[in-house]
Coordinates of C-alpha atoms in Angstrom, one line a residue:
M201 CA -11.5 -29.6 -38.8
K202 CA -9.5 -30.7 -35.6
R203 CA -8.2 -27.2 -34.8
T204 CA -11.9 -25.9 -35.0
K205 CA -13.5 -28.8 -32.9
Y206 CA -10.6 -27.7 -30.1
S207 CA -11.3 -24.2 -30.6
F208 CA -15.3 -24.9 -30.0
V209 CA -14.4 -27.0 -26.7
L210 CA -12.0 -24.2 -25.6
F211 CA -14.7 -21.6 -26.1
Y212 CA -17.4 -23.2 -24.5
L213 CA -14.9 -24.4 -21.4
I214 CA -14.4 -20.7 -21.0
I215 CA -17.6 -19.9 -21.1
F216 CA -18.7 -22.6 -18.7
V217 CA -16.2 -21.1 -16.2
Q218 CA -17.1 -17.7 -16.4
V219 CA -20.9 -18.4 -15.8
F220 CA -20.4 -21.1 -12.6
S221 CA -17.9 -19.3 -11.1
S222 CA -20.1 -16.4 -9.7
Y223 CA -22.4 -19.4 -8.0
G224 CA -19.1 -20.0 -5.2
Q225 CA -19.4 -16.2 -4.5
E226 CA -22.2 -15.5 -1.9
L227 CA -23.2 -11.8 -1.4
N228 CA -23.7 -11.1 2.3
V229 CA -25.6 -8.0 3.2
N230 CA -27.3 -7.2 6.0
S231 CA -30.5 -4.8 5.9
K232 CA -31.0 -1.8 8.7
S233 CA -33.5 -4.3 10.2
E234 CA -31.0 -6.8 10.8
I235 CA -28.5 -4.8 12.6
S236 CA -29.5 -5.0 16.5
D237 CA -28.3 -3.0 19.3
A238 CA -25.7 -5.9 20.3
V239 CA -24.1 -5.9 17.0
I240 CA -23.9 -2.0 17.2
Q241 CA -22.4 -2.2 20.9
K242 CA -19.8 -5.0 20.0
A243 CA -18.7 -2.5 17.3
V244 CA -18.1 0.3 19.1
S245 CA -16.4 -1.4 22.0
I246 CA -13.7 -3.4 20.0
L247 CA -10.0 -1.9 21.3
P248 CA -6.9 -2.2 19.2
H249 CA -4.3 -4.6 21.0
E250 CA -1.7 -2.5 23.3
R251 CA 0.9 -3.5 20.3
Q252 CA -1.0 -2.0 17.6
Y253 CA -1.8 1.1 19.7
E254 CA 1.9 1.5 20.1
W255 CA 2.8 1.2 16.4
Q256 CA -0.4 3.7 15.7
K257 CA 1.5 6.3 18.1
N258 CA 4.4 6.0 15.5
E259 CA 2.1 5.6 12.3
F260 CA 3.7 9.0 11.0
T261 CA 7.0 8.2 9.4
G262 CA 8.7 10.2 7.1
F263 CA 10.8 8.8 4.4
I264 CA 14.2 10.8 3.1
H265 CA 15.0 9.6 0.0
F266 CA 18.7 10.9 -0.3
G267 CA 21.4 9.6 -2.5
V268 CA 23.2 10.1 -5.7
N269 CA 19.9 10.1 -7.7
T270 CA 19.0 13.2 -5.8
F271 CA 21.8 15.4 -7.8
T272 CA 21.2 13.6 -11.0
G273 CA 17.8 14.8 -11.4
R274 CA 16.0 11.5 -12.2
E275 CA 13.9 9.1 -10.5
W276 CA 16.1 6.3 -11.4
G277 CA 19.8 5.7 -11.3
T278 CA 21.6 3.7 -14.3
G279 CA 24.6 2.7 -12.1
F280 CA 26.9 4.3 -14.0
E281 CA 26.3 7.8 -12.7
D282 CA 29.8 9.7 -11.4
P283 CA 30.3 9.3 -7.6
K284 CA 32.0 12.7 -8.0
I285 CA 28.7 14.0 -7.8
F286 CA 27.5 12.9 -4.9
H287 CA 29.3 15.8 -3.0
P288 CA 26.7 17.7 -0.7
T289 CA 28.3 21.2 -0.1
N290 CA 24.8 23.3 0.9
L291 CA 23.1 20.7 2.6
D292 CA 21.2 22.2 5.5
T293 CA 19.9 18.7 7.5
D294 CA 18.8 21.3 10.3
Q295 CA 16.0 22.4 7.7
W296 CA 15.0 18.9 7.3
C297 CA 15.1 18.2 11.3
K298 CA 12.7 21.4 11.8
A299 CA 10.1 19.9 9.2
I300 CA 9.8 16.9 10.7
K301 CA 9.5 18.1 14.0
S302 CA 7.3 20.5 12.8
A303 CA 5.1 18.0 11.2
E304 CA 5.2 15.8 14.7
M305 CA 6.5 12.8 12.9
K306 CA 7.8 10.2 15.1
L307 CA 10.2 8.1 13.0
I308 CA 12.6 9.0 10.2
I309 CA 13.8 6.6 7.6
L310 CA 16.7 7.8 5.6
T311 CA 17.3 5.8 2.3

């Protein structure tokens, strides 16, 4: 009997929270008639900060994931791979640089 009573109380509490939690959320929608020329002008005149602009110039960054897993053919390593397999003999880093330069990347992160 006690367990059933607590189950009902818990059930109604969950329903109460679900129903009344939506009342705290306002829907802020402007109709087309509410948008004035001043709002539109303000929106189109916003410019990024100088630091944001500098970051955006370097936005296209390349990631080169190169390690033991490159030679095991797996995405994640186990930590027990033989270090001898990390011995690149035909590695063409000039090809990497050509591809990076032709893509106009500004930064490269080697992991």
